[in-house]
Amino acid sequence: SNTLACLQGLTEDVGRRKMLGDVDVRVRVLDEMVDKISVSKIARLDRRPGVRVVVGLAGVQTYQFCRAADLALELRREGVTVIIGGFHVSGMLAMFPDVAPEIQELIDAGVTAVAGEVEEHWADLLRDAHEGRLKPIYNFMNDLPDLSNVPRPVINRDYLRKFVISNFGTIDCSRGCPFNCSFCTIINVQGRKSRHRSPECIAETVRRNFHDSGVNLYFFTDDDFARNPAWEGIFDQLIQLREEEGIPIEFMIQVDVQSYKIKDFVEKAARAGCSSVFIGMESINARNLKDSGKNQNKVNDYKNLIAAWHAAGVSTQVGYIIGFPQDTEE
């Protein structure tokens, strides 16, 4: 979970800088993919003298929301402070005029809903939680943070050990997408302006993760790495790590269908360690692409796109959407 990595970095920064005053800030990363969540243990910890527990249900997507809501309500019945964020909460609050019933149910139970990105607000949120004055809703959708100098995501070694592949990490090098595809949640939640971490931050994160935890495989979670304004600087830094420092980094990125036309993009991606790309083709029916606002996709050009990546030794994965208006059973 890249969100857990981001929030751990932000929370450790709050503690390190004493932004809550003389408070010992401790972070525990739990992921139901690999952890069993014990509500009773969390509640017992919250009842210890001098301890306040804040449970952050992080990065909750729509398919995860029902389970997250169950956990939130269980925790609230035990009196534990709970906040919830992620694409479902953010998207529903961004796209509809009223609070959705499933989110209102949590708010009525005392859960705090957080919409948007919290880099510039996390200390204030934790302060409100620590002092017992959390609001029902925090909406930062119109206040997207500059990512150039925010705390980096933190790889949690104990967390990684629970996975079959324990040398695999994630970094969000940028957020936002300039395109206008009608079905996409990214532009409604993270905006159409690409904001990015500095190439130096990416390089130092990769270097530190490798030497501290042996992590050398990554998924860079940018929804379109090709539109990250710092792509070339990041690739150059990674090429230096591979070729001069001997760090054997490999990574996967998501790109658009026009990416192969960017000068030096494919070549530098391969040299930097890109082993696989994910491409949103969506449909081989040009009418579907037009109807969905995916005007950058040209069906007749797909073969050239795939050939360019394969020629560089990079594997391709593609995504299709089934059920567009122009689709038929046949």
C-alpha atoms as a printed R data frame, in Angstrom:
    type eleno elety resid chain resno       x       y       z
1   ATOM     1    CA   SER     A     1   0.000   0.000   0.000
2   ATOM     2    CA   ASN     A     2   1.662   3.188  -1.180
3   ATOM     3    CA   THR     A     3  -0.727   5.227   0.952
4   ATOM     4    CA   LEU     A     4   0.548   3.505   4.097
5   ATOM     5    CA   ALA     A     5   4.129   4.274   3.050
6   ATOM     6    CA   CYS     A     6   3.267   7.945   2.464
7   ATOM     7    CA   LEU     A     7   1.403   8.287   5.753
8   ATOM     8    CA   GLN     A     8   4.175   6.607   7.716
9   ATOM     9    CA   GLY     A     9   6.652   9.113   6.281
10  ATOM    10    CA   LEU     A    10   4.370  12.041   7.096
11  ATOM    11    CA   THR     A    11   3.645  10.812  10.630
12  ATOM    12    CA   GLU     A    12   7.275  10.148  11.470
13  ATOM    13    CA   ASP     A    13   8.052  13.666  10.251
14  ATOM    14    CA   VAL     A    14   5.394  15.112  12.577
15  ATOM    15    CA   GLY     A    15   6.946  13.264  15.523
16  ATOM    16    CA   ARG     A    16  10.527  14.095  14.583
17  ATOM    17    CA   ARG     A    17   9.751  17.809  14.329
18  ATOM    18    CA   LYS     A    18   7.699  17.804  17.576
19  ATOM    19    CA   MET     A    19   4.756  19.357  15.737
20  ATOM    20    CA   LEU     A    20   2.372  18.025  18.417
21  ATOM    21    CA   GLY     A    21   4.550  19.274  21.258
22  ATOM    22    CA   ASP     A    22   5.991  16.875  23.810
23  ATOM    23    CA   VAL     A    23   4.150  13.837  22.419
24  ATOM    24    CA   ASP     A    24   5.745  10.468  21.670
25  ATOM    25    CA   VAL     A    25   4.369   9.669  18.201
26  ATOM    26    CA   ARG     A    26   4.438   5.982  17.255
27  ATOM    27    CA   VAL     A    27   3.365   4.428  13.957
28  ATOM    28    CA   ARG     A    28   1.963   0.945  13.481
29  ATOM    29    CA   VAL     A    29   1.341  -0.213   9.917
30  ATOM    30    CA   LEU     A    30  -1.447  -2.777   9.472
31  ATOM    31    CA   ASP     A    31  -2.665  -4.109   6.140
32  ATOM    32    CA   GLU     A    32  -5.479  -6.653   6.027
33  ATOM    33    CA   MET     A    33  -3.888  -8.247   2.968
34  ATOM    34    CA   VAL     A    34  -1.213  -9.640   5.309
35  ATOM    35    CA   ASP     A    35  -2.362  -8.804   8.856
36  ATOM    36    CA   LYS     A    36  -5.213  -9.892  11.056
37  ATOM    37    CA   ILE     A    37  -6.791  -6.782  12.550
38  ATOM    38    CA   SER     A    38  -7.722  -7.186  16.224
39  ATOM    39    CA   VAL     A    39 -10.201  -4.524  17.243
40  ATOM    40    CA   SER     A    40 -10.002  -5.676  20.879
41  ATOM    41    CA   LYS     A    41  -6.214  -5.213  20.990
42  ATOM    42    CA   ILE     A    42  -6.498  -1.744  19.478
43  ATOM    43    CA   ALA     A    43  -9.196  -0.843  22.010
44  ATOM    44    CA   ARG     A    44  -7.093  -2.106  24.937
45  ATOM    45    CA   LEU     A    45  -4.149  -0.053  23.746
46  ATOM    46    CA   ASP     A    46  -6.377   3.029  23.532
47  ATOM    47    CA   ARG     A    47  -7.455   2.536  27.163
48  ATOM    48    CA   ARG     A    48  -3.922   2.586  28.535
49  ATOM    49    CA   PRO     A    49  -3.146   5.647  30.674
50  ATOM    50    CA   GLY     A    50  -1.403   8.357  28.685
51  ATOM    51    CA   VAL     A    51  -2.102   6.710  25.318
52  ATOM    52    CA   ARG     A    52  -4.379   7.983  22.547
53  ATOM    53    CA   VAL     A    53  -4.912   5.756  19.514
54  ATOM    54    CA   VAL     A    54  -5.911   7.223  16.168
55  ATOM    55    CA   VAL     A    55  -6.843   4.636  13.536
56  ATOM    56    CA   GLY     A    56  -6.443   5.929   9.992
57  ATOM    57    CA   LEU     A    57  -8.240   3.806   7.398
58  ATOM    58    CA   ALA     A    58  -5.929   4.750   4.551
59  ATOM    59    CA   GLY     A    59  -6.384   4.903   0.808
60  ATOM    60    CA   VAL     A    60  -9.766   3.156   0.893
61  ATOM    61    CA   GLN     A    61 -11.049   2.411  -2.600
62  ATOM    62    CA   THR     A    62 -14.675   1.657  -3.433
63  ATOM    63    CA   TYR     A    63 -14.243  -2.127  -3.448
64  ATOM    64    CA   GLN     A    64 -12.677  -1.874   0.030
65  ATOM    65    CA   PHE     A    65 -15.184   0.544   1.525
66  ATOM    66    CA   CYS     A    66 -17.687  -1.965   2.950
67  ATOM    67    CA   ARG     A    67 -14.988  -3.758   4.950
68  ATOM    68    CA   ALA     A    68 -13.453  -0.446   6.033
69  ATOM    69    CA   ALA     A    69 -16.862   0.730   7.239
70  ATOM    70    CA   ASP     A    70 -17.332  -2.475   9.264
71  ATOM    71    CA   LEU     A    71 -13.961  -1.927  10.949
72  ATOM    72    CA   ALA     A    72 -14.682   1.742  11.559
73  ATOM    73    CA   LEU     A    73 -18.016   1.014  13.244
74  ATOM    74    CA   GLU     A    74 -16.488  -1.751  15.405
75  ATOM    75    CA   LEU     A    75 -13.728   0.598  16.524
76  ATOM    76    CA   ARG     A    76 -16.167   3.417  17.262
77  ATOM    77    CA   ARG     A    77 -18.238   1.088  19.446
78  ATOM    78    CA   GLU     A    78 -15.048   0.636  21.488
79  ATOM    79    CA   GLY     A    79 -14.578   4.411  21.664
80  ATOM    80    CA   VAL     A    80 -11.512   4.496  19.391
81  ATOM    81    CA   THR     A    81 -10.855   7.607  17.273
82  ATOM    82    CA   VAL     A    82 -11.174   6.768  13.547
83  ATOM    83    CA   ILE     A    83 -10.504   8.748  10.394
84  ATOM    84    CA   ILE     A    84 -11.062   7.446   6.865
85  ATOM    85    CA   GLY     A    85  -9.745   8.679   3.525
86  ATOM    86    CA   GLY     A    86  -8.968   7.482   0.039
87  ATOM    87    CA   PHE     A    87 -10.517   7.446  -3.391
88  ATOM    88    CA   HIS     A    88 -14.048   6.450  -2.379
89  ATOM    89    CA   VAL     A    89 -14.500   9.212   0.198
90  ATOM    90    CA   SER     A    90 -12.645  11.763  -1.910
91  ATOM    91    CA   GLY     A    91 -14.402  10.861  -5.148
92  ATOM    92    CA   MET     A    92 -17.895  10.831  -3.652
93  ATOM    93    CA   LEU     A    93 -17.390  14.181  -1.942
94  ATOM    94    CA   ALA     A    94 -15.851  15.654  -5.102
95  ATOM    95    CA   MET     A    95 -18.451  14.489  -7.610
96  ATOM    96    CA   PHE     A    96 -21.761  14.753  -5.743
97  ATOM    97    CA   PRO     A    97 -23.408  17.728  -4.026
98  ATOM    98    CA   ASP     A    98 -24.512  15.805  -0.926
99  ATOM    99    CA   VAL     A    99 -22.718  13.428   1.400
100 ATOM   100    CA   ALA     A   100 -23.370   9.842   0.275
101 ATOM   101    CA   PRO     A   101 -25.436   7.722   2.715
102 ATOM   102    CA   GLU     A   102 -22.637   5.206   3.373
103 ATOM   103    CA   ILE     A   103 -20.257   8.032   4.333
104 ATOM   104    CA   GLN     A   104 -22.917   9.821   6.394
105 ATOM   105    CA   GLU     A   105 -23.490   6.626   8.362
106 ATOM   106    CA   LEU     A   106 -19.847   6.662   9.446
107 ATOM   107    CA   ILE     A   107 -19.933  10.374  10.263
108 ATOM   108    CA   ASP     A   108 -23.034   9.812  12.416
109 ATOM   109    CA   ALA     A   109 -21.045   7.165  14.325
110 ATOM   110    CA   GLY     A   110 -18.252   9.660  15.002
111 ATOM   111    CA   VAL     A   111 -15.879   8.708  12.188
112 ATOM   112    CA   THR     A   112 -14.044  11.604  10.525
113 ATOM   113    CA   ALA     A   113 -14.030  11.601   6.706
114 ATOM   114    CA   VAL     A   114 -11.006  13.113   4.956
115 ATOM   115    CA   ALA     A   115 -11.109  14.034   1.268
116 ATOM   116    CA   GLY     A   116  -8.040  14.894  -0.745
117 ATOM   117    CA   GLU     A   117  -4.298  14.786  -0.156
118 ATOM   118    CA   VAL     A   118  -3.042  15.486   3.366
119 ATOM   119    CA   GLU     A   119   0.655  16.334   2.951
120 ATOM   120    CA   GLU     A   120   0.159  19.953   4.013
121 ATOM   121    CA   HIS     A   121  -2.512  19.200   6.629
122 ATOM   122    CA   TRP     A   122  -1.436  16.001   8.372
123 ATOM   123    CA   ALA     A   123   0.057  17.673  11.446
124 ATOM   124    CA   ASP     A   124  -3.137  19.699  11.976
125 ATOM   125    CA   LEU     A   125  -5.280  16.573  11.592
126 ATOM   126    CA   LEU     A   126  -3.205  14.660  14.131
127 ATOM   127    CA   ARG     A   127  -3.258  17.634  16.497
128 ATOM   128    CA   ASP     A   128  -7.063  17.793  16.304
129 ATOM   129    CA   ALA     A   129  -7.221  14.031  16.927
130 ATOM   130    CA   HIS     A   130  -4.837  14.228  19.881
131 ATOM   131    CA   GLU     A   131  -6.811  17.067  21.429
132 ATOM   132    CA   GLY     A   132 -10.193  15.418  20.830
133 ATOM   133    CA   ARG     A   133 -11.606  18.028  18.470
134 ATOM   134    CA   LEU     A   134 -11.763  16.322  15.092
135 ATOM   135    CA   LYS     A   135 -14.346  17.699  12.672
136 ATOM   136    CA   PRO     A   136 -16.812  15.381  10.876
137 ATOM   137    CA   ILE     A   137 -15.332  16.204   7.452
138 ATOM   138    CA   TYR     A   138 -12.057  17.649   6.217
139 ATOM   139    CA   ASN     A   139 -12.115  18.506   2.536
140 ATOM   140    CA   PHE     A   140  -8.779  19.361   0.924
141 ATOM   141    CA   MET     A   141  -9.858  18.651  -2.642
142 ATOM   142    CA   ASN     A   142  -9.193  22.220  -3.762
143 ATOM   143    CA   ASP     A   143  -5.878  22.437  -1.943
144 ATOM   144    CA   LEU     A   144  -3.586  20.027  -3.771
145 ATOM   145    CA   PRO     A   145  -0.093  19.987  -2.240
146 ATOM   146    CA   ASP     A   146   3.232  20.738  -3.853
147 ATOM   147    CA   LEU     A   147   5.070  17.402  -3.677
148 ATOM   148    CA   SER     A   148   8.565  18.666  -4.430
149 ATOM   149    CA   ASN     A   149   9.749  18.798  -0.821
150 ATOM   150    CA   VAL     A   150   7.266  16.769   1.229
151 ATOM   151    CA   PRO     A   151   8.479  13.839   3.378
152 ATOM   152    CA   ARG     A   152   9.253  10.761   1.307
153 ATOM   153    CA   PRO     A   153   7.318   7.476   1.575
154 ATOM   154    CA   VAL     A   154   8.855   5.139   4.160
155 ATOM   155    CA   ILE     A   155   9.464   1.458   3.506
156 ATOM   156    CA   ASN     A   156   8.462  -0.559   6.571
157 ATOM   157    CA   ARG     A   157  10.725  -3.623   6.676
158 ATOM   158    CA   ASP     A   158   8.502  -5.600   9.078
159 ATOM   159    CA   TYR     A   159   5.533  -4.962   6.780
160 ATOM   160    CA   LEU     A   160   7.414  -6.089   3.656
161 ATOM   161    CA   ARG     A   161   8.518  -9.347   5.262
162 ATOM   162    CA   LYS     A   162   4.894 -10.495   5.305
163 ATOM   163    CA   PHE     A   163   4.760 -10.625   1.500
164 ATOM   164    CA   VAL     A   164   6.079 -13.380  -0.792
165 ATOM   165    CA   ILE     A   165   8.153 -10.761  -2.632
166 ATOM   166    CA   SER     A   166   9.724  -8.804   0.220
167 ATOM   167    CA   ASN     A   167  12.066  -6.630  -1.869
168 ATOM   168    CA   PHE     A   168   9.210  -4.806  -3.602
169 ATOM   169    CA   GLY     A   169   8.283  -1.182  -2.865
170 ATOM   170    CA   THR     A   170   6.176   1.649  -4.236
171 ATOM   171    CA   ILE     A   171   6.719   5.363  -4.755
172 ATOM   172    CA   ASP     A   172   4.313   7.972  -6.085
173 ATOM   173    CA   CYS     A   173   6.718  10.068  -8.131
174 ATOM   174    CA   SER     A   174   3.854  12.304  -9.275
175 ATOM   175    CA   ARG     A   175   0.095  12.733  -8.987
176 ATOM   176    CA   GLY     A   176  -2.481  14.114 -11.383
177 ATOM   177    CA   CYS     A   177  -3.136  13.560 -15.097
178 ATOM   178    CA   PRO     A   178  -3.575  16.116 -17.922
179 ATOM   179    CA   PHE     A   179  -6.021  14.028 -19.939
180 ATOM   180    CA   ASN     A   180  -9.814  14.158 -19.678
181 ATOM   181    CA   CYS     A   181 -11.094  10.580 -19.939
182 ATOM   182    CA   SER     A   182 -14.710  10.525 -18.775
183 ATOM   183    CA   PHE     A   183 -14.464   7.300 -16.756
184 ATOM   184    CA   CYS     A   184 -11.386   8.236 -14.723
185 ATOM   185    CA   THR     A   185 -11.399   9.054 -11.009
186 ATOM   186    CA   ILE     A   186  -7.860  10.466 -11.028
187 ATOM   187    CA   ILE     A   187  -8.768  13.824 -12.517
188 ATOM   188    CA   ASN     A   188 -11.653  14.223 -10.054
189 ATOM   189    CA   VAL     A   189  -9.539  13.388  -7.002
190 ATOM   190    CA   GLN     A   190  -5.953  14.377  -7.823
191 ATOM   191    CA   GLY     A   191  -6.577  16.953 -10.524
192 ATOM   192    CA   ARG     A   192  -5.329  17.484 -14.047
193 ATOM   193    CA   LYS     A   193  -2.099  19.244 -13.111
194 ATOM   194    CA   SER     A   194   0.844  16.910 -12.592
195 ATOM   195    CA   ARG     A   195   2.695  17.543  -9.317
196 ATOM   196    CA   HIS     A   196   5.896  15.643  -8.689
197 ATOM   197    CA   ARG     A   197   8.594  14.737  -6.201
198 ATOM   198    CA   SER     A   198  12.091  15.899  -7.093
199 ATOM   199    CA   PRO     A   199  14.402  13.480  -8.955
200 ATOM   200    CA   GLU     A   200  16.844  13.821  -6.054
201 ATOM   201    CA   CYS     A   201  14.138  12.683  -3.608
202 ATOM   202    CA   ILE     A   202  13.355   9.632  -5.751
203 ATOM   203    CA   ALA     A   203  17.043   8.711  -6.059
204 ATOM   204    CA   GLU     A   204  17.718   9.093  -2.342
205 ATOM   205    CA   THR     A   205  14.629   7.056  -1.481
206 ATOM   206    CA   VAL     A   206  15.670   4.234  -3.807
207 ATOM   207    CA   ARG     A   207  19.251   4.345  -2.532
208 ATOM   208    CA   ARG     A   208  18.218   4.283   1.121
209 ATOM   209    CA   ASN     A   209  15.621   1.555   0.634
210 ATOM   210    CA   PHE     A   210  18.159  -0.661  -1.107
211 ATOM   211    CA   HIS     A   211  20.872  -0.272   1.505
212 ATOM   212    CA   ASP     A   212  18.503  -0.398   4.512
213 ATOM   213    CA   SER     A   213  15.976  -3.031   3.396
214 ATOM   214    CA   GLY     A   214  17.244  -4.636   0.195
215 ATOM   215    CA   VAL     A   215  14.366  -3.190  -1.834
216 ATOM   216    CA   ASN     A   216  15.193  -2.985  -5.537
217 ATOM   217    CA   LEU     A   217  11.857  -3.715  -7.263
218 ATOM   218    CA   TYR     A   218   9.284  -0.923  -7.563
219 ATOM   219    CA   PHE     A   219   5.913   0.033  -8.887
220 ATOM   220    CA   PHE     A   220   5.974   3.782  -9.487
221 ATOM   221    CA   THR     A   221   2.318   4.534  -8.911
222 ATOM   222    CA   ASP     A   222   2.011   7.626 -11.134
223 ATOM   223    CA   ASP     A   223  -1.129   7.196 -13.188
224 ATOM   224    CA   ASP     A   224   0.795   8.421 -16.230
225 ATOM   225    CA   PHE     A   225   4.543   8.527 -15.688
226 ATOM   226    CA   ALA     A   226   5.045   9.892 -19.201
227 ATOM   227    CA   ARG     A   227   3.335  13.138 -18.155
228 ATOM   228    CA   ASN     A   228   5.469  13.595 -15.050
229 ATOM   229    CA   PRO     A   229   7.391  16.811 -15.867
230 ATOM   230    CA   ALA     A   230  10.435  15.382 -14.079
231 ATOM   231    CA   TRP     A   231  10.491  12.033 -15.917
232 ATOM   232    CA   GLU     A   232  13.836  12.621 -17.589
233 ATOM   233    CA   GLY     A   233  15.547  13.810 -14.422
234 ATOM   234    CA   ILE     A   234  14.217  10.768 -12.548
235 ATOM   235    CA   PHE     A   235  15.408   8.382 -15.267
236 ATOM   236    CA   ASP     A   236  18.823  10.047 -15.323
237 ATOM   237    CA   GLN     A   237  19.145   9.640 -11.553
238 ATOM   238    CA   LEU     A   238  18.117   5.971 -11.743
239 ATOM   239    CA   ILE     A   239  20.519   5.326 -14.614
240 ATOM   240    CA   GLN     A   240  23.291   6.720 -12.436
241 ATOM   241    CA   LEU     A   241  22.244   4.456  -9.531
242 ATOM   242    CA   ARG     A   242  22.345   1.403 -11.803
243 ATOM   243    CA   GLU     A   243  25.423   2.156 -13.853
244 ATOM   244    CA   GLU     A   244  27.641   3.988 -11.354
245 ATOM   245    CA   GLU     A   245  26.495   2.759  -7.927
246 ATOM   246    CA   GLY     A   246  25.578  -0.792  -8.919
247 ATOM   247    CA   ILE     A   247  22.054  -0.679  -7.455
248 ATOM   248    CA   PRO     A   248  20.044  -3.198  -9.535
249 ATOM   249    CA   ILE     A   249  16.730  -1.330  -9.531
250 ATOM   250    CA   GLU     A   250  13.852  -2.555 -11.694
251 ATOM   251    CA   PHE     A   251  10.438  -0.946 -11.895
252 ATOM   252    CA   MET     A   252   7.031  -0.901 -13.537
253 ATOM   253    CA   ILE     A   253   5.270   2.278 -14.662
254 ATOM   254    CA   GLN     A   254   1.930   3.259 -16.148
255 ATOM   255    CA   VAL     A   255   2.047   5.225 -19.407
256 ATOM   256    CA   ASP     A   256  -0.308   6.522 -22.084
257 ATOM   257    CA   VAL     A   257  -0.408   5.354 -25.685
258 ATOM   258    CA   GLN     A   258   1.503   8.408 -26.920
259 ATOM   259    CA   SER     A   259   4.432   7.831 -24.546
260 ATOM   260    CA   TYR     A   260   6.621   6.095 -27.102
261 ATOM   261    CA   LYS     A   261   6.648   9.277 -29.239
262 ATOM   262    CA   ILE     A   262   8.360  11.327 -26.506
263 ATOM   263    CA   LYS     A   263  12.003  11.786 -27.481
264 ATOM   264    CA   ASP     A   264  14.301   9.428 -25.503
265 ATOM   265    CA   PHE     A   265  11.485   8.318 -23.172
266 ATOM   266    CA   VAL     A   266  11.455   4.607 -24.025
267 ATOM   267    CA   GLU     A   267  15.237   4.362 -24.330
268 ATOM   268    CA   LYS     A   268  15.899   6.063 -20.990
269 ATOM   269    CA   ALA     A   269  13.131   4.118 -19.260
270 ATOM   270    CA   ALA     A   270  14.791   0.845 -20.254
271 ATOM   271    CA   ARG     A   271  18.264   2.038 -19.218
272 ATOM   272    CA   ALA     A   272  16.854   3.232 -15.873
273 ATOM   273    CA   GLY     A   273  15.488  -0.262 -15.124
274 ATOM   274    CA   CYS     A   274  11.951  -0.251 -16.478
275 ATOM   275    CA   SER     A   275  10.993  -3.880 -17.031
276 ATOM   276    CA   SER     A   276   7.249  -3.496 -17.617
277 ATOM   277    CA   VAL     A   277   4.720  -0.844 -18.590
278 ATOM   278    CA   PHE     A   278   0.967  -0.791 -18.083
279 ATOM   279    CA   ILE     A   279  -0.989   0.968 -20.832
280 ATOM   280    CA   GLY     A   280  -4.661   1.940 -20.772
281 ATOM   281    CA   MET     A   281  -5.814   1.032 -24.281
282 ATOM   282    CA   GLU     A   282  -9.442   0.768 -23.076
283 ATOM   283    CA   SER     A   283 -10.955  -0.262 -26.445
284 ATOM   284    CA   ILE     A   284 -10.133  -1.249 -30.026
285 ATOM   285    CA   ASN     A   285 -13.302   0.522 -31.177
286 ATOM   286    CA   ALA     A   286 -12.500   4.111 -32.181
287 ATOM   287    CA   ARG     A   287 -16.068   5.215 -31.493
288 ATOM   288    CA   ASN     A   288 -15.811   4.067 -27.887
289 ATOM   289    CA   LEU     A   289 -12.598   6.025 -27.451
290 ATOM   290    CA   LYS     A   290 -14.207   9.170 -28.856
291 ATOM   291    CA   ASP     A   291 -17.317   8.783 -26.694
292 ATOM   292    CA   SER     A   292 -15.225   8.409 -23.518
293 ATOM   293    CA   GLY     A   293 -13.013  11.415 -24.231
294 ATOM   294    CA   LYS     A   294  -9.927   9.221 -24.758
295 ATOM   295    CA   ASN     A   295  -8.933  11.166 -27.846
296 ATOM   296    CA   GLN     A   296  -5.216  10.501 -27.389
297 ATOM   297    CA   ASN     A   297  -5.739   6.811 -28.209
298 ATOM   298    CA   LYS     A   298  -5.448   5.886 -31.885
299 ATOM   299    CA   VAL     A   299  -6.318   2.264 -32.566
300 ATOM   300    CA   ASN     A   300  -4.233   2.073 -35.738
301 ATOM   301    CA   ASP     A   301  -1.166   3.170 -33.777
302 ATOM   302    CA   TYR     A   302  -1.373   0.521 -31.045
303 ATOM   303    CA   LYS     A   303   0.925  -1.880 -32.915
304 ATOM   304    CA   ASN     A   304   3.659   0.775 -33.166
305 ATOM   305    CA   LEU     A   305   3.390   1.538 -29.461
306 ATOM   306    CA   ILE     A   306   3.794  -2.080 -28.412
307 ATOM   307    CA   ALA     A   307   6.613  -2.636 -30.901
308 ATOM   308    CA   ALA     A   308   8.556   0.349 -29.537
309 ATOM   309    CA   TRP     A   309   8.486  -0.959 -25.961
310 ATOM   310    CA   HIS     A   310   9.265  -4.534 -27.001
311 ATOM   311    CA   ALA     A   311  12.221  -3.334 -29.077
312 ATOM   312    CA   ALA     A   312  13.636  -1.802 -25.882
313 ATOM   313    CA   GLY     A   313  13.204  -5.091 -24.009
314 ATOM   314    CA   VAL     A   314  10.280  -3.862 -21.907
315 ATOM   315    CA   SER     A   315   7.196  -6.054 -21.451
316 ATOM   316    CA   THR     A   316   3.736  -4.573 -21.909
317 ATOM   317    CA   GLN     A   317   0.498  -5.019 -20.029
318 ATOM   318    CA   VAL     A   318  -2.661  -3.412 -21.352
319 ATOM   319    CA   GLY     A   319  -6.057  -2.687 -19.853
320 ATOM   320    CA   TYR     A   320  -9.408  -2.811 -21.615
321 ATOM   321    CA   ILE     A   321 -12.827  -1.642 -20.450
322 ATOM   322    CA   ILE     A   322 -15.714  -3.899 -21.444
323 ATOM   323    CA   GLY     A   323 -19.208  -2.480 -21.791
324 ATOM   324    CA   PHE     A   324 -18.786   0.869 -23.558
325 ATOM   325    CA   PRO     A   325 -21.914   2.098 -25.372
326 ATOM   326    CA   GLN     A   326 -20.610   0.971 -28.764
327 ATOM   327    CA   ASP     A   327 -19.789  -2.560 -27.573
328 ATOM   328    CA   THR     A   328 -21.991  -5.490 -28.551
329 ATOM   329    CA   GLU     A   329 -22.046  -9.080 -27.348
330 ATOM   330    CA   GLU     A   330 -20.178 -10.084 -30.478
